[in-house]
């Protein structure tokens, strides 16, 4: 595992350097445009401004990125009694991964099935799942999803996504500011200078092209690596659970649902296990999506025969995708691991009605409803702001203390 | 400075470099060994949890499963054997027997529909499933750590340092499958 993290870090450094070059290049070119005297001082100011934007955004993301992500998605921290099985499953994966601290557990009150993890390091990890996910998945499937999410934290994907996301954000913001200032302020500048007008015009054209291309380029870089990490998290998850079918059938259930998640947006979408914004048309799906196609992830998981190790995932990946590209950083594959696949736990198939009811129950528990079982078989659900000491069962008329 | 001086400096540099390397390797061996110990402690926590859950479980199901008295006695016996086991190998053996018994009990429960509808039992069953999982995951993580440590110990150059400071090999924790064969047959008469 440790080697994997290191290899990941080496990969990220390349990406960060490339994005950094784009960022500094942007600052340089834009500075030149506003540098009417041609002394080069403008370019330096441009670079400084670009770095300043990046620095401020980083500061915000590193210090409160987790909190922003959790509150933006309306996640509520819950205690063990709200959903004991969820806590048990998270604890099991914590043990399997050798993490010393139990992550915080959050539930999002929506019927759309999804999940995400945040935390720059394993000690600060938090996992969030939706009520719809808990209602739909059985134990093994839930375990697969939690293993995938915790792998993101352990592989330092969250850290990477935050840093890369901030760089991408800075590039987009700076380009946007420049393009807008061109539209609104471009007129008076053209008449202000006559000396090196031609050179200025050329710089202007370069800058415009740069402003349009840089964000696209940065996004493609970001997305291509983020997709690779999605596969890697799948591979790590199977290595933890030793049960590829759990994650595969969880992904299948998640992709079968087309309920939109109102609390997700373009910024938070890459953090989820499956893209929460599915209704939006995806023309350039292959290049611009942060997640690989789910059907492909499922096929790879189901093609894993003979073991649950990282090498087994790699060979299943090559088999399904046909190519020779490496998902697992090379050093890991040299260690031959002999890891068997375990047996699944039998569970009952739930119909839509039970799923909807149990999803509702979970949401009520998150909102601190009290549950009272009446002797007549009725289940009373009392909101936390109910005032009064007693409540009457509407079916048999028995009185219960609240 | 003469050639002798330069040669001396080079030799000194190499010695300093070597010392740093030895310290580095020694420290990483210690870290790995501590991780093995830590992972072992995790297994112990989970095994103890299972031992604590068993009396509670038997208390809950006793009323429903009158015919399984022999199973309960066998589980109680296996539990106390497991609690008394000392070495890694002994523990593996005893816990294997206990695991087999618990599996049998889970199967036997299928024949008691009223039990499966009992809320207390369902909660207990989730705890039990989770504990069994935690035991196998902590074992998995322990064995991973042992593998890392033993690998590190065997490859050059850390094998020299390990030899110098007497780092011992760690044992894998296997819960033996053949233990299940030794479980007494449960009679349903």
mmCIF file of N, CA and C in Angstrom, chain A residues 1 85 88 91-96 98 139 143 239-242 335 342 345, chain B residues 42 46 49 116 126-127 129-131 133-134 137-138 140-141 144 147-148 151:
data_model
loop_
_atom_site.group_PDB
_atom_site.id
_atom_site.type_symbol
_atom_site.label_atom_id
_atom_site.label_comp_id
_atom_site.label_asym_id
_atom_site.label_seq_id
_atom_site.Cartn_x
_atom_site.Cartn_y
_atom_site.Cartn_z
ATOM 1 N N UNK A 1 0.821 -1.206 0.000
ATOM 2 C CA UNK A 1 0.000 0.000 0.000
ATOM 3 C C UNK A 1 0.856 1.258 0.000
ATOM 4 N N UNK A 85 -25.168 -0.714 11.147
ATOM 5 C CA UNK A 85 -24.472 -1.478 10.114
ATOM 6 C C UNK A 85 -23.461 -0.619 9.349
ATOM 7 N N UNK A 88 -20.450 -0.272 11.470
ATOM 8 C CA UNK A 88 -19.692 -1.519 11.495
ATOM 9 C C UNK A 88 -18.880 -1.695 10.222
ATOM 10 N N UNK A 91 -15.978 0.608 10.125
ATOM 11 C CA UNK A 91 -14.965 0.144 11.067
ATOM 12 C C UNK A 91 -14.195 -1.051 10.493
ATOM 13 N N UNK A 92 -14.933 -1.957 9.820
ATOM 14 C CA UNK A 92 -14.278 -3.112 9.209
ATOM 15 C C UNK A 92 -13.238 -2.665 8.179
ATOM 16 N N UNK A 93 -13.626 -1.699 7.353
ATOM 17 C CA UNK A 93 -12.697 -1.225 6.316
ATOM 18 C C UNK A 93 -11.530 -0.452 6.930
ATOM 19 N N UNK A 94 -11.804 0.257 8.020
ATOM 20 C CA UNK A 94 -10.724 0.942 8.737
ATOM 21 C C UNK A 94 -9.689 -0.081 9.200
ATOM 22 N N UNK A 95 -10.177 -1.188 9.754
ATOM 23 C CA UNK A 95 -9.277 -2.237 10.239
ATOM 24 C C UNK A 95 -8.510 -2.861 9.081
ATOM 25 N N UNK A 96 -9.234 -3.176 7.994
ATOM 26 C CA UNK A 96 -8.595 -3.818 6.848
ATOM 27 C C UNK A 96 -7.488 -2.932 6.288
ATOM 28 N N UNK A 98 -5.792 -0.767 7.989
ATOM 29 C CA UNK A 98 -4.800 -0.442 9.003
ATOM 30 C C UNK A 98 -4.790 1.021 9.401
ATOM 31 N N UNK A 139 -25.332 -5.651 2.734
ATOM 32 C CA UNK A 139 -24.127 -5.470 3.524
ATOM 33 C C UNK A 139 -22.856 -5.497 2.675
ATOM 34 N N UNK A 143 -20.257 -2.439 1.887
ATOM 35 C CA UNK A 143 -18.843 -2.603 2.228
ATOM 36 C C UNK A 143 -17.951 -2.237 1.037
ATOM 37 N N UNK A 239 -9.063 -5.135 -2.989
ATOM 38 C CA UNK A 239 -7.976 -5.707 -2.201
ATOM 39 C C UNK A 239 -8.339 -5.700 -0.709
ATOM 40 N N UNK A 240 -9.065 -4.665 -0.286
ATOM 41 C CA UNK A 240 -9.481 -4.579 1.120
ATOM 42 C C UNK A 240 -10.604 -5.562 1.430
ATOM 43 N N UNK A 241 -11.650 -5.583 0.592
ATOM 44 C CA UNK A 241 -12.814 -6.416 0.921
ATOM 45 C C UNK A 241 -12.632 -7.859 0.498
ATOM 46 N N UNK A 242 -11.780 -8.121 -0.462
ATOM 47 C CA UNK A 242 -11.595 -9.455 -1.058
ATOM 48 C C UNK A 242 -12.881 -9.947 -1.699
ATOM 49 N N UNK A 335 5.427 -7.278 -6.627
ATOM 50 C CA UNK A 335 5.137 -8.084 -5.442
ATOM 51 C C UNK A 335 4.008 -9.024 -5.793
ATOM 52 N N UNK A 342 -13.308 -13.908 -1.255
ATOM 53 C CA UNK A 342 -14.107 -14.562 -0.217
ATOM 54 C C UNK A 342 -15.525 -14.808 -0.726
ATOM 55 N N UNK A 345 -22.239 -12.806 1.419
ATOM 56 C CA UNK A 345 -23.267 -13.109 2.409
ATOM 57 C C UNK A 345 -24.613 -13.095 1.692
ATOM 58 N N UNK B 42 -4.740 -5.271 17.273
ATOM 59 C CA UNK B 42 -6.061 -5.132 16.659
ATOM 60 C C UNK B 42 -6.808 -6.468 16.644
ATOM 61 N N UNK B 46 -10.431 -7.600 18.612
ATOM 62 C CA UNK B 46 -11.604 -8.184 17.968
ATOM 63 C C UNK B 46 -11.933 -9.568 18.520
ATOM 64 N N UNK B 49 -13.672 -9.145 21.699
ATOM 65 C CA UNK B 49 -15.023 -8.707 21.437
ATOM 66 C C UNK B 49 -15.933 -9.901 21.158
ATOM 67 N N UNK B 116 -35.556 -15.391 13.880
ATOM 68 C CA UNK B 116 -35.094 -14.460 12.857
ATOM 69 C C UNK B 116 -35.929 -13.186 12.803
ATOM 70 N N UNK B 126 -26.139 -8.752 13.576
ATOM 71 C CA UNK B 126 -25.325 -7.773 12.846
ATOM 72 C C UNK B 126 -23.988 -7.588 13.566
ATOM 73 N N UNK B 127 -24.049 -7.491 14.914
ATOM 74 C CA UNK B 127 -22.815 -7.329 15.691
ATOM 75 C C UNK B 127 -21.882 -8.527 15.478
ATOM 76 N N UNK B 129 -21.870 -10.735 12.879
ATOM 77 C CA UNK B 129 -21.335 -10.738 11.511
ATOM 78 C C UNK B 129 -20.176 -9.770 11.425
ATOM 79 N N UNK B 130 -20.406 -8.568 11.989
ATOM 80 C CA UNK B 130 -19.376 -7.538 11.933
ATOM 81 C C UNK B 130 -18.119 -7.977 12.676
ATOM 82 N N UNK B 131 -18.315 -8.609 13.842
ATOM 83 C CA UNK B 131 -17.142 -9.052 14.604
ATOM 84 C C UNK B 131 -16.359 -10.108 13.835
ATOM 85 N N UNK B 133 -16.252 -10.403 10.645
ATOM 86 C CA UNK B 133 -15.562 -9.673 9.574
ATOM 87 C C UNK B 133 -14.332 -8.956 10.099
ATOM 88 N N UNK B 134 -14.509 -8.287 11.258
ATOM 89 C CA UNK B 134 -13.393 -7.518 11.811
ATOM 90 C C UNK B 134 -12.233 -8.438 12.149
ATOM 91 N N UNK B 137 -10.614 -9.261 8.850
ATOM 92 C CA UNK B 137 -9.907 -8.117 8.270
ATOM 93 C C UNK B 137 -8.678 -7.725 9.085
ATOM 94 N N UNK B 138 -8.777 -7.883 10.408
ATOM 95 C CA UNK B 138 -7.594 -7.529 11.197
ATOM 96 C C UNK B 138 -6.505 -8.577 10.974
ATOM 97 N N UNK B 140 -6.123 -10.171 8.129
ATOM 98 C CA UNK B 140 -5.635 -9.813 6.794
ATOM 99 C C UNK B 140 -4.600 -8.692 6.891
ATOM 100 N N UNK B 141 -4.931 -7.675 7.679
ATOM 101 C CA UNK B 141 -4.026 -6.531 7.794
ATOM 102 C C UNK B 141 -2.749 -6.917 8.542
ATOM 103 N N UNK B 144 -0.564 -8.815 6.155
ATOM 104 C CA UNK B 144 0.063 -7.859 5.236
ATOM 105 C C UNK B 144 1.313 -7.260 5.875
ATOM 106 N N UNK B 147 4.113 -9.638 6.169
ATOM 107 C CA UNK B 147 4.732 -9.839 4.855
ATOM 108 C C UNK B 147 5.705 -8.703 4.544
ATOM 109 N N UNK B 148 5.262 -7.446 4.768
ATOM 110 C CA UNK B 148 6.136 -6.293 4.520
ATOM 111 C C UNK B 148 7.422 -6.414 5.327
ATOM 112 N N UNK B 151 9.622 -9.357 4.271
ATOM 113 C CA UNK B 151 10.260 -9.029 2.987
ATOM 114 C C UNK B 151 11.442 -8.101 3.193
#
